[in-house]
């Protein structure tokens, strides 16, 4: 039995196979319509979500399976003090696979240790968000044609943004990557990430100006300032609109640069960017369904 806690749980070769499968699903949906008939996915979400929970549920329904679960810790027995370990033992009696989001870092890992079914980390605190990373990698691979030799700018809340941490880890395994971290001082990328890049001899820069670096980018990965991870509301209010990507700023971007965002967005991308063909964040959300379908099939060891 296999779980997914971290994007690095899959080798680069395994990811290639997963993305090939996701692309085949995209092009041949009817072929997969009954692949999970009789199987159940549990979504255990102790934190709010739109995309991750609903795309997991859509993925399982597209595969002909069923879904059950909760979308709020207060509507589960966590509100009465039940531990994650006990909850997953119970869920293992009811479902074949579980996607879990939790505000505490490491909670899905604790669940996996006691689980009788595959557990997928659907986001744990400010730590990791591996299925968002699979979504991001599939989007880049499909729309750019490759995952190596790219300059990727990550902009916004690089301190608390778990999608950023997972994505850098995953991209650091490909040849010829260069990272540009664009953030205010208070939201800089954590040291453990820059240490990892130094150890692997991967070039990176830390800058404050988005406009200055935009002409160099193949990918611009925008992020939301993570209100829910701030201890102090004043700091959040001061930093929340530090970066706003708008039509005017997009003039600095190369013609083939892609703008990704894990969403939800607040103000960091103006709606006037949405019609720009380089803005692919809504397509990215669609790729999230295909890659989660491929992941469910892989973890349940179902061949079609
Ligand atoms: N990208 C993402 O994780 O979105 P949700 O919080 O809506 O699931």
mmCIF file of C-alpha atoms and ligand atoms in Angstrom:
data_model
loop_
_atom_site.group_PDB
_atom_site.id
_atom_site.type_symbol
_atom_site.label_atom_id
_atom_site.label_comp_id
_atom_site.label_asym_id
_atom_site.label_seq_id
_atom_site.Cartn_x
_atom_site.Cartn_y
_atom_site.Cartn_z
ATOM 1 C CA UNK A 1 0.000 0.000 0.000
ATOM 2 C CA UNK A 2 1.301 3.428 -0.984
ATOM 3 C CA UNK A 3 0.487 6.917 0.351
ATOM 4 C CA UNK A 4 1.285 10.368 -1.064
ATOM 5 C CA UNK A 5 2.652 12.773 1.559
ATOM 6 C CA UNK A 6 5.229 14.694 -0.452
ATOM 7 C CA UNK A 7 5.745 15.148 -4.207
ATOM 8 C CA UNK A 8 9.164 13.498 -3.755
ATOM 9 C CA UNK A 9 7.402 10.242 -2.796
ATOM 10 C CA UNK A 10 7.269 9.591 -6.559
ATOM 11 C CA UNK A 11 10.461 9.314 -8.622
ATOM 12 C CA UNK A 12 10.807 11.505 -11.725
ATOM 13 C CA UNK A 13 10.128 8.391 -13.864
ATOM 14 C CA UNK A 14 6.975 7.587 -11.860
ATOM 15 C CA UNK A 15 5.817 11.184 -12.285
ATOM 16 C CA UNK A 16 6.350 10.925 -16.037
ATOM 17 C CA UNK A 17 4.120 7.837 -16.103
ATOM 18 C CA UNK A 18 1.511 9.592 -13.951
ATOM 19 C CA UNK A 19 1.481 12.625 -16.274
ATOM 20 C CA UNK A 20 1.273 10.398 -19.381
ATOM 21 C CA UNK A 21 -1.741 8.742 -17.781
ATOM 22 C CA UNK A 22 -3.284 12.137 -16.918
ATOM 23 C CA UNK A 23 -2.840 13.303 -20.545
ATOM 24 C CA UNK A 24 -4.434 10.071 -21.780
ATOM 25 C CA UNK A 25 -7.348 10.625 -19.395
ATOM 26 C CA UNK A 26 -7.732 14.191 -20.728
ATOM 27 C CA UNK A 27 -7.941 12.898 -24.312
ATOM 28 C CA UNK A 28 -9.950 9.709 -23.703
ATOM 29 C CA UNK A 29 -12.284 10.364 -20.751
ATOM 30 C CA UNK A 30 -14.934 7.722 -21.674
ATOM 31 C CA UNK A 31 -12.289 4.972 -21.502
ATOM 32 C CA UNK A 32 -11.941 5.619 -17.743
ATOM 33 C CA UNK A 33 -15.621 6.091 -16.900
ATOM 34 C CA UNK A 34 -16.003 2.813 -14.972
ATOM 35 C CA UNK A 35 -12.411 2.247 -13.829
ATOM 36 C CA UNK A 36 -13.272 2.744 -10.133
ATOM 37 C CA UNK A 37 -16.770 1.221 -10.107
ATOM 38 C CA UNK A 38 -17.459 -0.044 -6.584
ATOM 39 C CA UNK A 39 -14.601 1.997 -5.035
ATOM 40 C CA UNK A 40 -15.048 4.834 -2.540
ATOM 41 C CA UNK A 41 -12.990 7.954 -1.908
ATOM 42 C CA UNK A 42 -13.203 9.639 1.520
ATOM 43 C CA UNK A 43 -12.407 13.362 1.620
ATOM 44 C CA UNK A 44 -11.497 14.359 5.188
ATOM 45 C CA UNK A 45 -11.039 18.121 5.163
ATOM 46 C CA UNK A 46 -10.267 19.786 8.494
ATOM 47 C CA UNK A 47 -9.600 23.080 6.655
ATOM 48 C CA UNK A 48 -11.577 24.973 3.976
ATOM 49 C CA UNK A 49 -11.128 24.063 0.310
ATOM 50 C CA UNK A 50 -12.894 24.477 -3.004
ATOM 51 C CA UNK A 51 -10.524 23.125 -5.673
ATOM 52 C CA UNK A 52 -8.753 20.296 -3.896
ATOM 53 C CA UNK A 53 -11.788 18.679 -2.293
ATOM 54 C CA UNK A 54 -14.130 19.129 -5.229
ATOM 55 C CA UNK A 55 -11.542 18.113 -7.824
ATOM 56 C CA UNK A 56 -10.842 14.937 -5.834
ATOM 57 C CA UNK A 57 -14.559 14.246 -5.706
ATOM 58 C CA UNK A 58 -14.992 15.031 -9.421
ATOM 59 C CA UNK A 59 -12.002 12.782 -10.175
ATOM 60 C CA UNK A 60 -13.524 9.794 -8.336
ATOM 61 C CA UNK A 61 -16.978 10.399 -9.853
ATOM 62 C CA UNK A 62 -15.418 10.632 -13.353
ATOM 63 C CA UNK A 63 -13.869 7.213 -12.667
ATOM 64 C CA UNK A 64 -17.254 5.718 -11.802
ATOM 65 C CA UNK A 65 -16.572 5.526 -8.052
ATOM 66 C CA UNK A 66 -18.354 7.131 -5.094
ATOM 67 C CA UNK A 67 -17.377 9.742 -2.530
ATOM 68 C CA UNK A 68 -18.048 10.374 1.150
ATOM 69 C CA UNK A 69 -16.482 12.615 3.754
ATOM 70 C CA UNK A 70 -16.581 15.891 5.625
ATOM 71 C CA UNK A 71 -15.557 19.405 4.632
ATOM 72 C CA UNK A 72 -15.292 20.948 8.080
ATOM 73 C CA UNK A 73 -13.657 19.608 11.241
ATOM 74 C CA UNK A 74 -16.660 20.871 13.239
ATOM 75 C CA UNK A 75 -18.999 18.537 11.411
ATOM 76 C CA UNK A 76 -16.802 15.525 12.257
ATOM 77 C CA UNK A 77 -16.022 13.922 15.621
ATOM 78 C CA UNK A 78 -12.769 15.939 15.706
ATOM 79 C CA UNK A 79 -15.040 18.538 17.346
ATOM 80 C CA UNK A 80 -15.539 16.018 20.194
ATOM 81 C CA UNK A 81 -11.817 15.415 20.508
ATOM 82 C CA UNK A 82 -11.287 12.367 18.272
ATOM 83 C CA UNK A 83 -7.688 11.972 17.111
ATOM 84 C CA UNK A 84 -6.678 11.823 13.446
ATOM 85 C CA UNK A 85 -5.292 8.313 14.108
ATOM 86 C CA UNK A 86 -8.647 7.036 15.355
ATOM 87 C CA UNK A 87 -10.550 8.799 12.584
ATOM 88 C CA UNK A 88 -8.483 7.178 9.829
ATOM 89 C CA UNK A 89 -8.930 3.723 11.381
ATOM 90 C CA UNK A 90 -12.677 4.274 11.093
ATOM 91 C CA UNK A 91 -12.477 5.744 7.568
ATOM 92 C CA UNK A 92 -10.469 2.655 6.557
ATOM 93 C CA UNK A 93 -13.606 0.586 7.316
ATOM 94 C CA UNK A 94 -15.738 2.768 5.037
ATOM 95 C CA UNK A 95 -13.598 3.755 2.020
ATOM 96 C CA UNK A 96 -10.836 2.500 -0.288
ATOM 97 C CA UNK A 97 -8.719 5.670 -0.397
ATOM 98 C CA UNK A 98 -8.641 8.940 1.563
ATOM 99 C CA UNK A 99 -7.634 12.522 0.736
ATOM 100 C CA UNK A 100 -6.932 14.510 3.912
ATOM 101 C CA UNK A 101 -6.363 18.233 4.486
ATOM 102 C CA UNK A 102 -5.363 19.398 7.957
ATOM 103 C CA UNK A 103 -4.120 22.686 9.466
ATOM 104 C CA UNK A 104 -1.403 20.833 11.428
ATOM 105 C CA UNK A 105 1.811 19.994 9.592
ATOM 106 C CA UNK A 106 2.346 16.238 9.529
ATOM 107 C CA UNK A 107 -1.242 15.255 10.434
ATOM 108 C CA UNK A 108 -1.813 13.278 7.170
ATOM 109 C CA UNK A 109 1.473 11.430 7.864
ATOM 110 C CA UNK A 110 0.230 10.483 11.355
ATOM 111 C CA UNK A 111 -2.969 9.232 9.698
ATOM 112 C CA UNK A 112 -1.029 7.241 7.083
ATOM 113 C CA UNK A 113 0.847 5.370 9.823
ATOM 114 C CA UNK A 114 -2.432 3.981 11.231
ATOM 115 C CA UNK A 115 -4.363 3.690 7.986
ATOM 116 C CA UNK A 116 -5.563 0.539 6.262
ATOM 117 C CA UNK A 117 -6.053 2.455 2.976
ATOM 118 C CA UNK A 118 -3.891 4.827 0.875
ATOM 119 C CA UNK A 119 -3.836 8.358 2.322
ATOM 120 C CA UNK A 120 -3.184 11.412 0.150
ATOM 121 C CA UNK A 121 -1.956 14.609 1.768
ATOM 122 C CA UNK A 122 -4.325 17.283 0.420
ATOM 123 C CA UNK A 123 -2.415 20.068 2.224
ATOM 124 C CA UNK A 124 -0.953 20.121 5.745
ATOM 125 C CA UNK A 125 -0.545 23.542 7.356
ATOM 126 C CA UNK A 126 2.220 25.614 5.728
ATOM 127 C CA UNK A 127 4.145 22.426 4.910
ATOM 128 C CA UNK A 128 3.263 20.521 1.713
ATOM 129 C CA UNK A 129 0.511 20.327 -0.900
ATOM 130 C CA UNK A 130 1.654 17.463 -3.149
ATOM 131 C CA UNK A 131 -1.424 17.148 -5.352
ATOM 132 C CA UNK A 132 -1.282 20.886 -6.120
ATOM 133 C CA UNK A 133 2.318 20.273 -7.177
ATOM 134 C CA UNK A 134 1.261 17.386 -9.413
ATOM 135 C CA UNK A 135 -1.303 19.765 -10.925
ATOM 136 C CA UNK A 136 1.326 22.487 -11.439
ATOM 137 C CA UNK A 137 3.835 20.088 -13.001
ATOM 138 C CA UNK A 138 1.233 18.591 -15.332
ATOM 139 C CA UNK A 139 0.162 22.105 -16.404
ATOM 140 C CA UNK A 140 3.735 23.174 -17.151
ATOM 141 C CA UNK A 141 4.638 19.892 -18.878
ATOM 142 C CA UNK A 142 1.513 19.943 -21.048
ATOM 143 C CA UNK A 143 1.592 23.632 -21.986
ATOM 144 C CA UNK A 144 5.390 24.141 -22.282
ATOM 145 C CA UNK A 145 6.177 20.599 -23.429
ATOM 146 C CA UNK A 146 8.894 19.960 -20.827
ATOM 147 C CA UNK A 147 9.794 20.372 -17.168
ATOM 148 C CA UNK A 148 13.509 21.116 -17.490
ATOM 149 C CA UNK A 149 15.569 24.198 -18.409
ATOM 150 C CA UNK A 150 13.050 26.717 -17.114
ATOM 151 C CA UNK A 151 13.351 29.983 -15.233
ATOM 152 C CA UNK A 152 10.519 30.078 -12.749
ATOM 153 C CA UNK A 153 9.571 33.133 -10.724
ATOM 154 C CA UNK A 154 7.579 32.518 -7.547
ATOM 155 C CA UNK A 155 5.914 35.659 -6.273
ATOM 156 C CA UNK A 156 4.073 36.647 -3.090
ATOM 157 C CA UNK A 157 3.888 34.730 0.169
ATOM 158 C CA UNK A 158 6.872 32.409 -0.130
ATOM 159 C CA UNK A 159 7.064 31.926 3.648
ATOM 160 C CA UNK A 160 3.677 30.381 4.377
ATOM 161 C CA UNK A 161 2.687 29.175 0.876
ATOM 162 C CA UNK A 162 2.820 25.367 1.047
ATOM 163 C CA UNK A 163 2.216 25.067 -2.715
ATOM 164 C CA UNK A 164 5.459 26.981 -3.304
ATOM 165 C CA UNK A 165 7.478 24.741 -0.959
ATOM 166 C CA UNK A 166 6.186 21.562 -2.612
ATOM 167 C CA UNK A 167 6.709 22.926 -6.134
ATOM 168 C CA UNK A 168 10.325 24.006 -5.571
ATOM 169 C CA UNK A 169 11.151 20.585 -4.069
ATOM 170 C CA UNK A 170 9.645 18.844 -7.067
ATOM 171 C CA UNK A 171 11.191 21.108 -9.746
ATOM 172 C CA UNK A 172 14.639 20.933 -8.146
ATOM 173 C CA UNK A 173 14.955 17.383 -9.535
ATOM 174 C CA UNK A 174 14.880 18.553 -13.162
ATOM 175 C CA UNK A 175 17.922 19.725 -15.185
ATOM 176 C CA UNK A 176 18.675 23.374 -15.828
ATOM 177 C CA UNK A 177 16.185 24.953 -13.418
ATOM 178 C CA UNK A 178 16.644 28.502 -12.178
ATOM 179 C CA UNK A 179 14.454 30.022 -9.455
ATOM 180 C CA UNK A 180 13.649 33.675 -8.828
ATOM 181 C CA UNK A 181 11.969 34.268 -5.476
ATOM 182 C CA UNK A 182 9.977 37.513 -5.488
ATOM 183 C CA UNK A 183 8.650 38.553 -2.091
ATOM 184 C CA UNK A 184 8.724 41.243 0.563
ATOM 185 C CA UNK A 185 11.368 40.626 3.256
ATOM 186 C CA UNK A 186 8.784 39.422 5.769
ATOM 187 C CA UNK A 187 7.537 36.678 3.409
ATOM 188 C CA UNK A 188 10.875 35.342 2.151
ATOM 189 C CA UNK A 189 11.334 31.729 1.200
ATOM 190 C CA UNK A 190 12.368 29.607 4.248
ATOM 191 C CA UNK A 191 16.083 28.949 4.736
ATOM 192 C CA UNK A 192 15.670 25.172 4.524
ATOM 193 C CA UNK A 193 14.601 25.582 0.883
ATOM 194 C CA UNK A 194 17.499 27.855 -0.090
ATOM 195 C CA UNK A 195 19.898 25.487 1.760
ATOM 196 C CA UNK A 196 18.546 22.591 -0.308
ATOM 197 C CA UNK A 197 19.080 24.597 -3.539
ATOM 198 C CA UNK A 198 22.640 25.514 -2.498
ATOM 199 C CA UNK A 199 23.435 21.863 -1.763
ATOM 200 C CA UNK A 200 22.177 20.871 -5.220
ATOM 201 C CA UNK A 201 23.985 23.802 -6.854
ATOM 202 C CA UNK A 202 20.721 25.118 -8.336
ATOM 203 C CA UNK A 203 20.813 28.871 -9.104
ATOM 204 C CA UNK A 204 18.325 31.140 -7.348
ATOM 205 C CA UNK A 205 17.849 34.842 -6.635
ATOM 206 C CA UNK A 206 15.787 36.603 -4.001
ATOM 207 C CA UNK A 207 14.337 39.947 -5.136
ATOM 208 C CA UNK A 208 11.550 42.342 -4.223
ATOM 209 C CA UNK A 209 10.655 43.788 -7.650
ATOM 210 C CA UNK A 210 8.332 41.735 -9.854
ATOM 211 C CA UNK A 211 8.544 44.072 -12.889
ATOM 212 C CA UNK A 212 12.344 43.946 -12.958
ATOM 213 C CA UNK A 213 12.512 40.158 -13.238
ATOM 214 C CA UNK A 214 9.434 39.497 -15.378
ATOM 215 C CA UNK A 215 11.292 39.672 -18.764
ATOM 216 C CA UNK A 216 13.507 36.727 -17.666
ATOM 217 C CA UNK A 217 10.713 34.327 -16.740
ATOM 218 C CA UNK A 218 9.326 31.239 -18.471
ATOM 219 C CA UNK A 219 6.803 30.705 -15.684
ATOM 220 C CA UNK A 220 5.392 33.203 -13.182
ATOM 221 C CA UNK A 221 3.813 31.416 -10.205
ATOM 222 C CA UNK A 222 1.714 33.936 -8.281
ATOM 223 C CA UNK A 223 0.534 33.200 -4.742
ATOM 224 C CA UNK A 224 -1.954 34.593 -2.270
ATOM 225 C CA UNK A 225 -0.786 36.056 1.039
ATOM 226 C CA UNK A 226 -1.897 33.321 3.447
ATOM 227 C CA UNK A 227 -4.125 35.253 5.861
ATOM 228 C CA UNK A 228 -4.896 32.126 7.903
ATOM 229 C CA UNK A 229 -1.198 31.594 8.811
ATOM 230 C CA UNK A 230 -0.576 35.142 10.152
ATOM 231 C CA UNK A 231 -0.412 35.721 13.900
ATOM 232 C CA UNK A 232 -1.014 39.435 13.542
ATOM 233 C CA UNK A 233 -3.793 40.960 11.403
ATOM 234 C CA UNK A 234 -1.922 44.285 11.011
ATOM 235 C CA UNK A 235 0.956 42.490 9.260
ATOM 236 C CA UNK A 236 -1.485 40.746 6.938
ATOM 237 C CA UNK A 237 -3.201 44.025 6.004
ATOM 238 C CA UNK A 238 0.166 45.697 5.346
ATOM 239 C CA UNK A 239 1.398 42.876 3.078
ATOM 240 C CA UNK A 240 -1.716 41.530 1.370
ATOM 241 C CA UNK A 241 -1.601 43.840 -1.683
ATOM 242 C CA UNK A 242 2.183 44.029 -1.993
ATOM 243 C CA UNK A 243 1.990 42.477 -5.482
ATOM 244 C CA UNK A 244 -0.857 42.973 -7.917
ATOM 245 C CA UNK A 245 -0.276 41.565 -11.388
ATOM 246 C CA UNK A 246 -2.306 43.561 -13.903
ATOM 247 C CA UNK A 247 -2.542 44.050 -17.662
ATOM 248 C CA UNK A 248 0.002 46.872 -17.563
ATOM 249 C CA UNK A 249 2.623 44.750 -15.787
ATOM 250 C CA UNK A 250 2.016 41.858 -18.214
ATOM 251 C CA UNK A 251 3.628 44.065 -20.905
ATOM 252 C CA UNK A 252 6.965 43.229 -19.256
ATOM 253 C CA UNK A 253 6.401 39.481 -19.689
ATOM 254 C CA UNK A 254 7.783 37.381 -22.565
ATOM 255 C CA UNK A 255 5.200 36.372 -25.187
ATOM 256 C CA UNK A 256 5.366 32.704 -24.127
ATOM 257 C CA UNK A 257 5.551 33.169 -20.333
ATOM 258 C CA UNK A 258 2.834 31.280 -18.453
ATOM 259 C CA UNK A 259 1.094 32.702 -15.387
ATOM 260 C CA UNK A 260 0.101 30.022 -12.885
ATOM 261 C CA UNK A 261 -1.648 30.437 -9.537
ATOM 262 C CA UNK A 262 -2.861 27.606 -7.287
ATOM 263 C CA UNK A 263 -5.942 29.737 -6.471
ATOM 264 C CA UNK A 264 -7.920 31.023 -4.657
ATOM 265 C CA UNK A 265 -6.743 34.498 -5.592
ATOM 266 C CA UNK A 266 -7.643 37.575 -3.601
ATOM 267 C CA UNK A 267 -6.154 40.745 -5.209
ATOM 268 C CA UNK A 268 -2.779 39.509 -6.435
ATOM 269 C CA UNK A 269 -3.949 38.994 -10.036
ATOM 270 C CA UNK A 270 -6.264 41.599 -11.447
ATOM 271 C CA UNK A 271 -9.245 40.182 -13.372
ATOM 272 C CA UNK A 272 -8.079 42.116 -16.439
ATOM 273 C CA UNK A 273 -5.270 39.525 -16.804
ATOM 274 C CA UNK A 274 -7.730 36.607 -17.097
ATOM 275 C CA UNK A 275 -8.237 37.004 -20.868
ATOM 276 C CA UNK A 276 -4.510 37.069 -21.601
ATOM 277 C CA UNK A 277 -3.614 33.736 -23.299
ATOM 278 C CA UNK A 278 -0.596 33.493 -20.965
ATOM 279 C CA UNK A 279 -2.904 33.349 -17.917
ATOM 280 C CA UNK A 280 -3.453 29.610 -17.465
ATOM 281 C CA UNK A 281 -4.639 29.373 -13.844
ATOM 282 C CA UNK A 282 -8.151 28.245 -14.745
ATOM 283 C CA UNK A 283 -6.779 25.601 -17.133
ATOM 284 C CA UNK A 284 -4.460 24.597 -14.276
ATOM 285 C CA UNK A 285 -7.506 23.861 -12.080
ATOM 286 C CA UNK A 286 -8.859 21.601 -14.852
ATOM 287 C CA UNK A 287 -5.553 19.721 -15.035
ATOM 288 C CA UNK A 288 -6.014 19.143 -11.291
ATOM 289 C CA UNK A 289 -8.928 16.819 -12.046
ATOM 290 C CA UNK A 290 -6.977 14.765 -14.618
ATOM 291 C CA UNK A 291 -3.952 14.362 -12.400
ATOM 292 C CA UNK A 292 -6.059 13.361 -9.380
ATOM 293 C CA UNK A 293 -7.822 10.769 -11.549
ATOM 294 C CA UNK A 294 -4.407 9.415 -12.544
ATOM 295 C CA UNK A 295 -3.275 9.447 -8.907
ATOM 296 C CA UNK A 296 -6.344 7.553 -7.642
ATOM 297 C CA UNK A 297 -5.829 4.885 -10.332
ATOM 298 C CA UNK A 298 -2.130 4.624 -9.493
ATOM 299 C CA UNK A 299 -2.558 4.358 -5.712
ATOM 300 C CA UNK A 300 -5.399 1.832 -6.097
ATOM 301 C CA UNK A 301 -3.244 -0.077 -8.608
ATOM 302 C CA UNK A 302 -6.005 -0.081 -11.214
ATOM 303 C CA UNK A 303 -4.941 -0.564 -14.847
ATOM 304 C CA UNK A 304 -7.253 0.506 -17.661
HETATM 305 N N1 LIG B 1 -5.319 25.333 -4.644
HETATM 306 C C1 LIG B 1 -6.009 24.917 -3.570
HETATM 307 O O1 LIG B 1 -5.492 24.143 -2.728
HETATM 308 O O2 LIG B 1 -7.260 25.442 -3.484
HETATM 309 P P1 LIG B 1 -8.332 25.070 -2.362
HETATM 310 O O3 LIG B 1 -7.786 25.608 -1.045
HETATM 311 O O4 LIG B 1 -9.604 25.730 -2.784
HETATM 312 O O5 LIG B 1 -8.422 23.577 -2.293
#
